[in-house]
């Protein structure tokens, strides 16, 4: 039997951490759909055209080095505006969601476009300042030279682009449970997510 958990939200709200913890808790497979857009973005930075890159994507691309860099994140956010690029990535995501044994997909449009019939939908968010602080800590830990103002500007620019695009903009599905992690630690956020999913099982 398939059981799909859709987890959407803006960059650095805690989606990834919550998704991995939820998948481990329920024994579900997990797909970080941002990696698909990052892999396309990385191919575009290497000189490919966006649609050709999306169509040529392989599982190995998702393992490529450097997909977490700010440059690739920016390129991902840009290619994600293109409806043809998004359409080229739909089948892979839906097939993943339909696998037996349960699946967690996290992204921006999982509950609204990719899996509108998902059994459980969460929208994980936090203030831009809190998200920038978390992203800064991550980037510094990985050795990227940056500062709070630059990261906050990047978070705000990506929010604006992801929320205002015409195709599949970032927004909570009508039936999503919203979890604001601004004042929650990881354990509290994960517990809130598990409780929301349990309520749908
Ligand atoms: O979640 P992330 O930071 O890895 O996502 C990178 C970019 O990809 C993000 O700015 C918007 C885009 N994206 C999207 O449009 N739809 C998704 N389902 C996932 C990511």
mmCIF file with all atom_site columns, C-alpha atoms and ligand atoms in Angstrom:
data_model
loop_
_atom_site.group_PDB
_atom_site.id
_atom_site.type_symbol
_atom_site.label_atom_id
_atom_site.label_alt_id
_atom_site.label_comp_id
_atom_site.label_asym_id
_atom_site.label_entity_id
_atom_site.label_seq_id
_atom_site.pdbx_PDB_ins_code
_atom_site.Cartn_x
_atom_site.Cartn_y
_atom_site.Cartn_z
_atom_site.occupancy
_atom_site.B_iso_or_equiv
_atom_site.pdbx_formal_charge
_atom_site.auth_seq_id
_atom_site.auth_comp_id
_atom_site.auth_asym_id
_atom_site.auth_atom_id
_atom_site.pdbx_PDB_model_num
ATOM   1   C CA . UNK A 1 1   ? 0.000  0.000  0.000   1.00 0.00 ? 1   UNK A CA 1
ATOM   2   C CA . UNK A 1 2   ? 1.245  3.498  -0.700  1.00 0.00 ? 2   UNK A CA 1
ATOM   3   C CA . UNK A 1 3   ? 1.024  6.314  1.829   1.00 0.00 ? 3   UNK A CA 1
ATOM   4   C CA . UNK A 1 4   ? 2.345  9.683  0.727   1.00 0.00 ? 4   UNK A CA 1
ATOM   5   C CA . UNK A 1 5   ? 3.510  12.431 3.046   1.00 0.00 ? 5   UNK A CA 1
ATOM   6   C CA . UNK A 1 6   ? 3.933  15.814 1.292   1.00 0.00 ? 6   UNK A CA 1
ATOM   7   C CA . UNK A 1 7   ? 6.155  18.304 3.119   1.00 0.00 ? 7   UNK A CA 1
ATOM   8   C CA . UNK A 1 8   ? 6.426  21.776 1.591   1.00 0.00 ? 8   UNK A CA 1
ATOM   9   C CA . UNK A 1 9   ? 7.857  25.070 2.747   1.00 0.00 ? 9   UNK A CA 1
ATOM   10  C CA . UNK A 1 10  ? 10.464 27.769 2.102   1.00 0.00 ? 10  UNK A CA 1
ATOM   11  C CA . UNK A 1 11  ? 14.240 27.276 2.137   1.00 0.00 ? 11  UNK A CA 1
ATOM   12  C CA . UNK A 1 12  ? 15.847 26.450 5.498   1.00 0.00 ? 12  UNK A CA 1
ATOM   13  C CA . UNK A 1 13  ? 12.594 26.104 7.458   1.00 0.00 ? 13  UNK A CA 1
ATOM   14  C CA . UNK A 1 14  ? 13.589 22.623 8.622   1.00 0.00 ? 14  UNK A CA 1
ATOM   15  C CA . UNK A 1 15  ? 11.819 20.573 5.928   1.00 0.00 ? 15  UNK A CA 1
ATOM   16  C CA . UNK A 1 16  ? 14.832 18.375 5.230   1.00 0.00 ? 16  UNK A CA 1
ATOM   17  C CA . UNK A 1 17  ? 15.517 17.532 8.864   1.00 0.00 ? 17  UNK A CA 1
ATOM   18  C CA . UNK A 1 18  ? 11.843 16.891 9.573   1.00 0.00 ? 18  UNK A CA 1
ATOM   19  C CA . UNK A 1 19  ? 11.412 14.826 6.384   1.00 0.00 ? 19  UNK A CA 1
ATOM   20  C CA . UNK A 1 20  ? 14.363 12.564 7.159   1.00 0.00 ? 20  UNK A CA 1
ATOM   21  C CA . UNK A 1 21  ? 13.199 12.067 10.759  1.00 0.00 ? 21  UNK A CA 1
ATOM   22  C CA . UNK A 1 22  ? 9.613  11.360 9.707   1.00 0.00 ? 22  UNK A CA 1
ATOM   23  C CA . UNK A 1 23  ? 10.751 8.883  7.022   1.00 0.00 ? 23  UNK A CA 1
ATOM   24  C CA . UNK A 1 24  ? 12.932 7.066  9.561   1.00 0.00 ? 24  UNK A CA 1
ATOM   25  C CA . UNK A 1 25  ? 10.121 7.035  12.148  1.00 0.00 ? 25  UNK A CA 1
ATOM   26  C CA . UNK A 1 26  ? 7.531  5.503  9.801   1.00 0.00 ? 26  UNK A CA 1
ATOM   27  C CA . UNK A 1 27  ? 9.985  3.433  7.708   1.00 0.00 ? 27  UNK A CA 1
ATOM   28  C CA . UNK A 1 28  ? 9.097  5.381  4.547   1.00 0.00 ? 28  UNK A CA 1
ATOM   29  C CA . UNK A 1 29  ? 11.360 6.237  1.601   1.00 0.00 ? 29  UNK A CA 1
ATOM   30  C CA . UNK A 1 30  ? 12.363 9.916  1.317   1.00 0.00 ? 30  UNK A CA 1
ATOM   31  C CA . UNK A 1 31  ? 12.875 12.149 -1.730  1.00 0.00 ? 31  UNK A CA 1
ATOM   32  C CA . UNK A 1 32  ? 14.267 15.669 -1.359  1.00 0.00 ? 32  UNK A CA 1
ATOM   33  C CA . UNK A 1 33  ? 12.758 17.125 -4.543  1.00 0.00 ? 33  UNK A CA 1
ATOM   34  C CA . UNK A 1 34  ? 14.901 20.265 -4.224  1.00 0.00 ? 34  UNK A CA 1
ATOM   35  C CA . UNK A 1 35  ? 17.801 18.042 -5.286  1.00 0.00 ? 35  UNK A CA 1
ATOM   36  C CA . UNK A 1 36  ? 16.145 17.517 -8.683  1.00 0.00 ? 36  UNK A CA 1
ATOM   37  C CA . UNK A 1 37  ? 16.061 21.277 -9.280  1.00 0.00 ? 37  UNK A CA 1
ATOM   38  C CA . UNK A 1 38  ? 19.578 21.663 -7.874  1.00 0.00 ? 38  UNK A CA 1
ATOM   39  C CA . UNK A 1 39  ? 20.864 18.938 -10.205 1.00 0.00 ? 39  UNK A CA 1
ATOM   40  C CA . UNK A 1 40  ? 19.265 20.732 -13.170 1.00 0.00 ? 40  UNK A CA 1
ATOM   41  C CA . UNK A 1 41  ? 20.721 24.027 -11.920 1.00 0.00 ? 41  UNK A CA 1
ATOM   42  C CA . UNK A 1 42  ? 24.187 22.460 -11.683 1.00 0.00 ? 42  UNK A CA 1
ATOM   43  C CA . UNK A 1 43  ? 23.968 21.163 -15.266 1.00 0.00 ? 43  UNK A CA 1
ATOM   44  C CA . UNK A 1 44  ? 22.867 24.636 -16.424 1.00 0.00 ? 44  UNK A CA 1
ATOM   45  C CA . UNK A 1 45  ? 25.845 26.228 -14.643 1.00 0.00 ? 45  UNK A CA 1
ATOM   46  C CA . UNK A 1 46  ? 27.974 23.722 -16.575 1.00 0.00 ? 46  UNK A CA 1
ATOM   47  C CA . UNK A 1 47  ? 26.543 25.059 -19.846 1.00 0.00 ? 47  UNK A CA 1
ATOM   48  C CA . UNK A 1 48  ? 23.483 22.921 -20.649 1.00 0.00 ? 48  UNK A CA 1
ATOM   49  C CA . UNK A 1 49  ? 20.076 24.310 -21.593 1.00 0.00 ? 49  UNK A CA 1
ATOM   50  C CA . UNK A 1 50  ? 17.557 23.975 -18.711 1.00 0.00 ? 50  UNK A CA 1
ATOM   51  C CA . UNK A 1 51  ? 14.977 21.749 -20.417 1.00 0.00 ? 51  UNK A CA 1
ATOM   52  C CA . UNK A 1 52  ? 17.578 19.437 -21.960 1.00 0.00 ? 52  UNK A CA 1
ATOM   53  C CA . UNK A 1 53  ? 19.196 19.178 -18.529 1.00 0.00 ? 53  UNK A CA 1
ATOM   54  C CA . UNK A 1 54  ? 15.879 18.305 -16.841 1.00 0.00 ? 54  UNK A CA 1
ATOM   55  C CA . UNK A 1 55  ? 15.093 15.644 -19.444 1.00 0.00 ? 55  UNK A CA 1
ATOM   56  C CA . UNK A 1 56  ? 18.559 14.108 -19.198 1.00 0.00 ? 56  UNK A CA 1
ATOM   57  C CA . UNK A 1 57  ? 18.607 13.931 -15.394 1.00 0.00 ? 57  UNK A CA 1
ATOM   58  C CA . UNK A 1 58  ? 19.695 10.581 -13.931 1.00 0.00 ? 58  UNK A CA 1
ATOM   59  C CA . UNK A 1 59  ? 19.790 9.258  -10.372 1.00 0.00 ? 59  UNK A CA 1
ATOM   60  C CA . UNK A 1 60  ? 23.571 9.775  -10.409 1.00 0.00 ? 60  UNK A CA 1
ATOM   61  C CA . UNK A 1 61  ? 23.059 13.536 -10.871 1.00 0.00 ? 61  UNK A CA 1
ATOM   62  C CA . UNK A 1 62  ? 21.398 13.638 -7.449  1.00 0.00 ? 62  UNK A CA 1
ATOM   63  C CA . UNK A 1 63  ? 24.643 12.418 -5.866  1.00 0.00 ? 63  UNK A CA 1
ATOM   64  C CA . UNK A 1 64  ? 26.825 15.051 -7.556  1.00 0.00 ? 64  UNK A CA 1
ATOM   65  C CA . UNK A 1 65  ? 29.191 17.107 -5.384  1.00 0.00 ? 65  UNK A CA 1
ATOM   66  C CA . UNK A 1 66  ? 28.373 20.745 -4.745  1.00 0.00 ? 66  UNK A CA 1
ATOM   67  C CA . UNK A 1 67  ? 24.570 20.572 -5.022  1.00 0.00 ? 67  UNK A CA 1
ATOM   68  C CA . UNK A 1 68  ? 24.278 22.295 -1.618  1.00 0.00 ? 68  UNK A CA 1
ATOM   69  C CA . UNK A 1 69  ? 26.257 25.403 -2.611  1.00 0.00 ? 69  UNK A CA 1
ATOM   70  C CA . UNK A 1 70  ? 24.546 28.828 -2.684  1.00 0.00 ? 70  UNK A CA 1
ATOM   71  C CA . UNK A 1 71  ? 25.383 29.175 -6.412  1.00 0.00 ? 71  UNK A CA 1
ATOM   72  C CA . UNK A 1 72  ? 23.577 25.941 -7.255  1.00 0.00 ? 72  UNK A CA 1
ATOM   73  C CA . UNK A 1 73  ? 20.641 26.908 -4.989  1.00 0.00 ? 73  UNK A CA 1
ATOM   74  C CA . UNK A 1 74  ? 20.300 30.156 -6.908  1.00 0.00 ? 74  UNK A CA 1
ATOM   75  C CA . UNK A 1 75  ? 20.498 28.353 -10.275 1.00 0.00 ? 75  UNK A CA 1
ATOM   76  C CA . UNK A 1 76  ? 17.898 25.824 -9.029  1.00 0.00 ? 76  UNK A CA 1
ATOM   77  C CA . UNK A 1 77  ? 15.492 28.585 -8.033  1.00 0.00 ? 77  UNK A CA 1
ATOM   78  C CA . UNK A 1 78  ? 15.897 30.110 -11.510 1.00 0.00 ? 78  UNK A CA 1
ATOM   79  C CA . UNK A 1 79  ? 15.315 26.901 -13.513 1.00 0.00 ? 79  UNK A CA 1
ATOM   80  C CA . UNK A 1 80  ? 12.350 26.074 -11.231 1.00 0.00 ? 80  UNK A CA 1
ATOM   81  C CA . UNK A 1 81  ? 10.458 29.055 -12.702 1.00 0.00 ? 81  UNK A CA 1
ATOM   82  C CA . UNK A 1 82  ? 10.293 27.310 -16.102 1.00 0.00 ? 82  UNK A CA 1
ATOM   83  C CA . UNK A 1 83  ? 7.024  25.315 -16.501 1.00 0.00 ? 83  UNK A CA 1
ATOM   84  C CA . UNK A 1 84  ? 8.640  22.939 -19.034 1.00 0.00 ? 84  UNK A CA 1
ATOM   85  C CA . UNK A 1 85  ? 11.445 22.112 -16.598 1.00 0.00 ? 85  UNK A CA 1
ATOM   86  C CA . UNK A 1 86  ? 8.876  21.451 -13.853 1.00 0.00 ? 86  UNK A CA 1
ATOM   87  C CA . UNK A 1 87  ? 6.789  19.274 -16.168 1.00 0.00 ? 87  UNK A CA 1
ATOM   88  C CA . UNK A 1 88  ? 9.852  17.184 -17.085 1.00 0.00 ? 88  UNK A CA 1
ATOM   89  C CA . UNK A 1 89  ? 10.336 16.331 -13.387 1.00 0.00 ? 89  UNK A CA 1
ATOM   90  C CA . UNK A 1 90  ? 6.732  15.389 -12.539 1.00 0.00 ? 90  UNK A CA 1
ATOM   91  C CA . UNK A 1 91  ? 6.706  11.691 -13.530 1.00 0.00 ? 91  UNK A CA 1
ATOM   92  C CA . UNK A 1 92  ? 9.788  10.837 -11.496 1.00 0.00 ? 92  UNK A CA 1
ATOM   93  C CA . UNK A 1 93  ? 8.291  12.460 -8.386  1.00 0.00 ? 93  UNK A CA 1
ATOM   94  C CA . UNK A 1 94  ? 4.864  10.823 -8.798  1.00 0.00 ? 94  UNK A CA 1
ATOM   95  C CA . UNK A 1 95  ? 6.404  7.388  -9.357  1.00 0.00 ? 95  UNK A CA 1
ATOM   96  C CA . UNK A 1 96  ? 8.440  7.849  -6.185  1.00 0.00 ? 96  UNK A CA 1
ATOM   97  C CA . UNK A 1 97  ? 5.319  8.900  -4.244  1.00 0.00 ? 97  UNK A CA 1
ATOM   98  C CA . UNK A 1 98  ? 3.393  5.827  -5.414  1.00 0.00 ? 98  UNK A CA 1
ATOM   99  C CA . UNK A 1 99  ? 5.972  3.254  -4.298  1.00 0.00 ? 99  UNK A CA 1
ATOM   100 C CA . UNK A 1 100 ? 4.620  0.694  -1.863  1.00 0.00 ? 100 UNK A CA 1
ATOM   101 C CA . UNK A 1 101 ? 5.631  1.017  1.765   1.00 0.00 ? 101 UNK A CA 1
ATOM   102 C CA . UNK A 1 102 ? 5.160  4.775  2.028   1.00 0.00 ? 102 UNK A CA 1
ATOM   103 C CA . UNK A 1 103 ? 7.040  7.832  0.803   1.00 0.00 ? 103 UNK A CA 1
ATOM   104 C CA . UNK A 1 104 ? 7.914  11.272 2.120   1.00 0.00 ? 104 UNK A CA 1
ATOM   105 C CA . UNK A 1 105 ? 8.534  13.957 -0.524  1.00 0.00 ? 105 UNK A CA 1
ATOM   106 C CA . UNK A 1 106 ? 9.689  17.409 0.467   1.00 0.00 ? 106 UNK A CA 1
ATOM   107 C CA . UNK A 1 107 ? 9.719  20.495 -1.746  1.00 0.00 ? 107 UNK A CA 1
ATOM   108 C CA . UNK A 1 108 ? 7.599  23.498 -2.654  1.00 0.00 ? 108 UNK A CA 1
ATOM   109 C CA . UNK A 1 109 ? 4.636  22.110 -4.619  1.00 0.00 ? 109 UNK A CA 1
ATOM   110 C CA . UNK A 1 110 ? 4.254  18.523 -3.421  1.00 0.00 ? 110 UNK A CA 1
ATOM   111 C CA . UNK A 1 111 ? 0.913  18.976 -1.659  1.00 0.00 ? 111 UNK A CA 1
ATOM   112 C CA . UNK A 1 112 ? -0.462 21.392 -4.248  1.00 0.00 ? 112 UNK A CA 1
ATOM   113 C CA . UNK A 1 113 ? 0.692  20.013 -7.635  1.00 0.00 ? 113 UNK A CA 1
ATOM   114 C CA . UNK A 1 114 ? 2.745  16.802 -7.513  1.00 0.00 ? 114 UNK A CA 1
ATOM   115 C CA . UNK A 1 115 ? 0.676  14.838 -4.973  1.00 0.00 ? 115 UNK A CA 1
ATOM   116 C CA . UNK A 1 116 ? -2.614 16.677 -4.409  1.00 0.00 ? 116 UNK A CA 1
ATOM   117 C CA . UNK A 1 117 ? -4.054 13.395 -3.049  1.00 0.00 ? 117 UNK A CA 1
ATOM   118 C CA . UNK A 1 118 ? -1.273 12.832 -0.497  1.00 0.00 ? 118 UNK A CA 1
ATOM   119 C CA . UNK A 1 119 ? -2.665 11.276 2.673   1.00 0.00 ? 119 UNK A CA 1
ATOM   120 C CA . UNK A 1 120 ? -0.748 13.757 4.876   1.00 0.00 ? 120 UNK A CA 1
ATOM   121 C CA . UNK A 1 121 ? 0.389  17.279 3.993   1.00 0.00 ? 121 UNK A CA 1
ATOM   122 C CA . UNK A 1 122 ? 2.607  19.510 6.076   1.00 0.00 ? 122 UNK A CA 1
ATOM   123 C CA . UNK A 1 123 ? 3.754  23.067 5.404   1.00 0.00 ? 123 UNK A CA 1
ATOM   124 C CA . UNK A 1 124 ? 6.903  23.766 7.403   1.00 0.00 ? 124 UNK A CA 1
ATOM   125 C CA . UNK A 1 125 ? 7.832  27.408 7.754   1.00 0.00 ? 125 UNK A CA 1
ATOM   126 C CA . UNK A 1 126 ? 9.783  29.875 9.948   1.00 0.00 ? 126 UNK A CA 1
ATOM   127 C CA . UNK A 1 127 ? 10.596 33.578 9.860   1.00 0.00 ? 127 UNK A CA 1
ATOM   128 C CA . UNK A 1 128 ? 13.147 34.683 7.232   1.00 0.00 ? 128 UNK A CA 1
ATOM   129 C CA . UNK A 1 129 ? 15.566 35.790 10.010  1.00 0.00 ? 129 UNK A CA 1
ATOM   130 C CA . UNK A 1 130 ? 15.445 32.435 11.788  1.00 0.00 ? 130 UNK A CA 1
ATOM   131 C CA . UNK A 1 131 ? 15.931 30.580 8.495   1.00 0.00 ? 131 UNK A CA 1
ATOM   132 C CA . UNK A 1 132 ? 18.862 32.821 7.510   1.00 0.00 ? 132 UNK A CA 1
ATOM   133 C CA . UNK A 1 133 ? 20.529 32.201 10.889  1.00 0.00 ? 133 UNK A CA 1
ATOM   134 C CA . UNK A 1 134 ? 20.176 28.419 10.443  1.00 0.00 ? 134 UNK A CA 1
ATOM   135 C CA . UNK A 1 135 ? 21.389 28.499 6.829   1.00 0.00 ? 135 UNK A CA 1
ATOM   136 C CA . UNK A 1 136 ? 24.383 30.667 7.823   1.00 0.00 ? 136 UNK A CA 1
ATOM   137 C CA . UNK A 1 137 ? 25.430 28.119 10.470  1.00 0.00 ? 137 UNK A CA 1
ATOM   138 C CA . UNK A 1 138 ? 25.156 25.302 7.896   1.00 0.00 ? 138 UNK A CA 1
ATOM   139 C CA . UNK A 1 139 ? 27.166 27.191 5.270   1.00 0.00 ? 139 UNK A CA 1
ATOM   140 C CA . UNK A 1 140 ? 29.911 28.210 7.703   1.00 0.00 ? 140 UNK A CA 1
ATOM   141 C CA . UNK A 1 141 ? 30.157 24.610 8.897   1.00 0.00 ? 141 UNK A CA 1
ATOM   142 C CA . UNK A 1 142 ? 30.659 23.501 5.291   1.00 0.00 ? 142 UNK A CA 1
ATOM   143 C CA . UNK A 1 143 ? 33.410 26.098 4.841   1.00 0.00 ? 143 UNK A CA 1
ATOM   144 C CA . UNK A 1 144 ? 31.540 28.674 2.700   1.00 0.00 ? 144 UNK A CA 1
ATOM   145 C CA . UNK A 1 145 ? 32.691 32.246 3.395   1.00 0.00 ? 145 UNK A CA 1
ATOM   146 C CA . UNK A 1 146 ? 29.547 34.345 3.915   1.00 0.00 ? 146 UNK A CA 1
ATOM   147 C CA . UNK A 1 147 ? 27.722 36.499 6.474   1.00 0.00 ? 147 UNK A CA 1
ATOM   148 C CA . UNK A 1 148 ? 24.218 36.980 7.914   1.00 0.00 ? 148 UNK A CA 1
ATOM   149 C CA . UNK A 1 149 ? 23.230 39.910 5.677   1.00 0.00 ? 149 UNK A CA 1
ATOM   150 C CA . UNK A 1 150 ? 24.189 38.035 2.510   1.00 0.00 ? 150 UNK A CA 1
ATOM   151 C CA . UNK A 1 151 ? 22.362 34.875 3.585   1.00 0.00 ? 151 UNK A CA 1
ATOM   152 C CA . UNK A 1 152 ? 19.229 36.805 4.625   1.00 0.00 ? 152 UNK A CA 1
ATOM   153 C CA . UNK A 1 153 ? 19.176 38.612 1.269   1.00 0.00 ? 153 UNK A CA 1
ATOM   154 C CA . UNK A 1 154 ? 19.535 35.264 -0.506  1.00 0.00 ? 154 UNK A CA 1
ATOM   155 C CA . UNK A 1 155 ? 16.719 33.670 1.549   1.00 0.00 ? 155 UNK A CA 1
ATOM   156 C CA . UNK A 1 156 ? 14.421 36.635 0.836   1.00 0.00 ? 156 UNK A CA 1
ATOM   157 C CA . UNK A 1 157 ? 15.226 36.651 -2.893  1.00 0.00 ? 157 UNK A CA 1
ATOM   158 C CA . UNK A 1 158 ? 14.552 32.921 -3.187  1.00 0.00 ? 158 UNK A CA 1
ATOM   159 C CA . UNK A 1 159 ? 11.303 33.251 -1.167  1.00 0.00 ? 159 UNK A CA 1
ATOM   160 C CA . UNK A 1 160 ? 10.141 36.001 -3.497  1.00 0.00 ? 160 UNK A CA 1
ATOM   161 C CA . UNK A 1 161 ? 10.994 34.023 -6.633  1.00 0.00 ? 161 UNK A CA 1
ATOM   162 C CA . UNK A 1 162 ? 9.556  30.717 -5.331  1.00 0.00 ? 162 UNK A CA 1
ATOM   163 C CA . UNK A 1 163 ? 6.313  32.365 -4.115  1.00 0.00 ? 163 UNK A CA 1
ATOM   164 C CA . UNK A 1 164 ? 5.626  34.687 -7.019  1.00 0.00 ? 164 UNK A CA 1
ATOM   165 C CA . UNK A 1 165 ? 6.254  32.382 -9.990  1.00 0.00 ? 165 UNK A CA 1
ATOM   166 C CA . UNK A 1 166 ? 3.193  31.629 -12.119 1.00 0.00 ? 166 UNK A CA 1
ATOM   167 C CA . UNK A 1 167 ? 3.643  27.839 -12.194 1.00 0.00 ? 167 UNK A CA 1
ATOM   168 C CA . UNK A 1 168 ? 3.395  25.913 -8.914  1.00 0.00 ? 168 UNK A CA 1
ATOM   169 C CA . UNK A 1 169 ? 4.233  28.816 -6.585  1.00 0.00 ? 169 UNK A CA 1
ATOM   170 C CA . UNK A 1 170 ? 5.213  28.092 -3.001  1.00 0.00 ? 170 UNK A CA 1
ATOM   171 C CA . UNK A 1 171 ? 2.032  28.092 -0.896  1.00 0.00 ? 171 UNK A CA 1
ATOM   172 C CA . UNK A 1 172 ? 0.395  25.765 1.629   1.00 0.00 ? 172 UNK A CA 1
ATOM   173 C CA . UNK A 1 173 ? -2.208 23.340 0.254   1.00 0.00 ? 173 UNK A CA 1
ATOM   174 C CA . UNK A 1 174 ? -5.672 24.109 1.638   1.00 0.00 ? 174 UNK A CA 1
ATOM   175 C CA . UNK A 1 175 ? -5.565 20.872 3.647   1.00 0.00 ? 175 UNK A CA 1
ATOM   176 C CA . UNK A 1 176 ? -1.952 21.189 4.870   1.00 0.00 ? 176 UNK A CA 1
ATOM   177 C CA . UNK A 1 177 ? -1.048 21.319 8.556   1.00 0.00 ? 177 UNK A CA 1
ATOM   178 C CA . UNK A 1 178 ? 1.195  24.380 9.028   1.00 0.00 ? 178 UNK A CA 1
ATOM   179 C CA . UNK A 1 179 ? 4.154  23.927 11.399  1.00 0.00 ? 179 UNK A CA 1
ATOM   180 C CA . UNK A 1 180 ? 6.040  27.138 12.232  1.00 0.00 ? 180 UNK A CA 1
ATOM   181 C CA . UNK A 1 181 ? 9.467  26.075 13.517  1.00 0.00 ? 181 UNK A CA 1
ATOM   182 C CA . UNK A 1 182 ? 10.667 29.605 14.469  1.00 0.00 ? 182 UNK A CA 1
ATOM   183 C CA . UNK A 1 183 ? 10.363 28.822 18.190  1.00 0.00 ? 183 UNK A CA 1
ATOM   184 C CA . UNK A 1 184 ? 10.677 25.026 18.072  1.00 0.00 ? 184 UNK A CA 1
ATOM   185 C CA . UNK A 1 185 ? 13.797 22.913 18.495  1.00 0.00 ? 185 UNK A CA 1
ATOM   186 C CA . UNK A 1 186 ? 14.313 19.933 16.190  1.00 0.00 ? 186 UNK A CA 1
ATOM   187 C CA . UNK A 1 187 ? 12.754 17.404 18.567  1.00 0.00 ? 187 UNK A CA 1
ATOM   188 C CA . UNK A 1 188 ? 9.631  19.562 19.019  1.00 0.00 ? 188 UNK A CA 1
ATOM   189 C CA . UNK A 1 189 ? 9.270  20.152 15.279  1.00 0.00 ? 189 UNK A CA 1
ATOM   190 C CA . UNK A 1 190 ? 9.654  16.438 14.490  1.00 0.00 ? 190 UNK A CA 1
ATOM   191 C CA . UNK A 1 191 ? 7.138  15.530 17.217  1.00 0.00 ? 191 UNK A CA 1
ATOM   192 C CA . UNK A 1 192 ? 4.617  17.999 15.757  1.00 0.00 ? 192 UNK A CA 1
ATOM   193 C CA . UNK A 1 193 ? 5.099  16.490 12.285  1.00 0.00 ? 193 UNK A CA 1
ATOM   194 C CA . UNK A 1 194 ? 4.712  12.906 13.513  1.00 0.00 ? 194 UNK A CA 1
ATOM   195 C CA . UNK A 1 195 ? 1.548  13.828 15.441  1.00 0.00 ? 195 UNK A CA 1
ATOM   196 C CA . UNK A 1 196 ? 0.052  15.476 12.334  1.00 0.00 ? 196 UNK A CA 1
ATOM   197 C CA . UNK A 1 197 ? 0.827  12.399 10.199  1.00 0.00 ? 197 UNK A CA 1
ATOM   198 C CA . UNK A 1 198 ? -0.437 9.945  12.839  1.00 0.00 ? 198 UNK A CA 1
ATOM   199 C CA . UNK A 1 199 ? -3.718 11.832 12.809  1.00 0.00 ? 199 UNK A CA 1
ATOM   200 C CA . UNK A 1 200 ? -4.096 10.900 9.105   1.00 0.00 ? 200 UNK A CA 1
ATOM   201 C CA . UNK A 1 201 ? -3.244 7.195  9.428   1.00 0.00 ? 201 UNK A CA 1
HETATM 202 O O1 . LIG B 2 .   ? 14.640 22.937 -1.175  1.00 0.00 ? 1   LIG B O1 1
HETATM 203 P P1 . LIG B 2 .   ? 15.867 23.468 -1.924  1.00 0.00 ? 1   LIG B P1 1
HETATM 204 O O2 . LIG B 2 .   ? 16.461 24.687 -1.294  1.00 0.00 ? 1   LIG B O2 1
HETATM 205 O O3 . LIG B 2 .   ? 16.870 22.394 -2.163  1.00 0.00 ? 1   LIG B O3 1
HETATM 206 O O4 . LIG B 2 .   ? 15.302 23.906 -3.374  1.00 0.00 ? 1   LIG B O4 1
HETATM 207 C C1 . LIG B 2 .   ? 16.103 24.534 -4.342  1.00 0.00 ? 1   LIG B C1 1
HETATM 208 C C2 . LIG B 2 .   ? 15.218 25.313 -5.303  1.00 0.00 ? 1   LIG B C2 1
HETATM 209 O O5 . LIG B 2 .   ? 14.441 24.400 -6.083  1.00 0.00 ? 1   LIG B O5 1
HETATM 210 C C3 . LIG B 2 .   ? 14.201 26.246 -4.645  1.00 0.00 ? 1   LIG B C3 1
HETATM 211 O O6 . LIG B 2 .   ? 14.634 27.580 -4.620  1.00 0.00 ? 1   LIG B O6 1
HETATM 212 C C4 . LIG B 2 .   ? 12.967 26.131 -5.483  1.00 0.00 ? 1   LIG B C4 1
HETATM 213 C C5 . LIG B 2 .   ? 13.122 24.873 -6.250  1.00 0.00 ? 1   LIG B C5 1
HETATM 214 N N1 . LIG B 2 .   ? 12.169 23.816 -5.896  1.00 0.00 ? 1   LIG B N1 1
HETATM 215 C C6 . LIG B 2 .   ? 10.932 23.862 -6.476  1.00 0.00 ? 1   LIG B C6 1
HETATM 216 O O7 . LIG B 2 .   ? 10.633 24.795 -7.200  1.00 0.00 ? 1   LIG B O7 1
HETATM 217 N N2 . LIG B 2 .   ? 10.035 22.861 -6.259  1.00 0.00 ? 1   LIG B N2 1
HETATM 218 C C7 . LIG B 2 .   ? 10.338 21.840 -5.437  1.00 0.00 ? 1   LIG B C7 1
HETATM 219 N N3 . LIG B 2 .   ? 9.426  20.851 -5.245  1.00 0.00 ? 1   LIG B N3 1
HETATM 220 C C8 . LIG B 2 .   ? 11.604 21.798 -4.804  1.00 0.00 ? 1   LIG B C8 1
HETATM 221 C C9 . LIG B 2 .   ? 12.493 22.816 -5.038  1.00 0.00 ? 1   LIG B C9 1
#
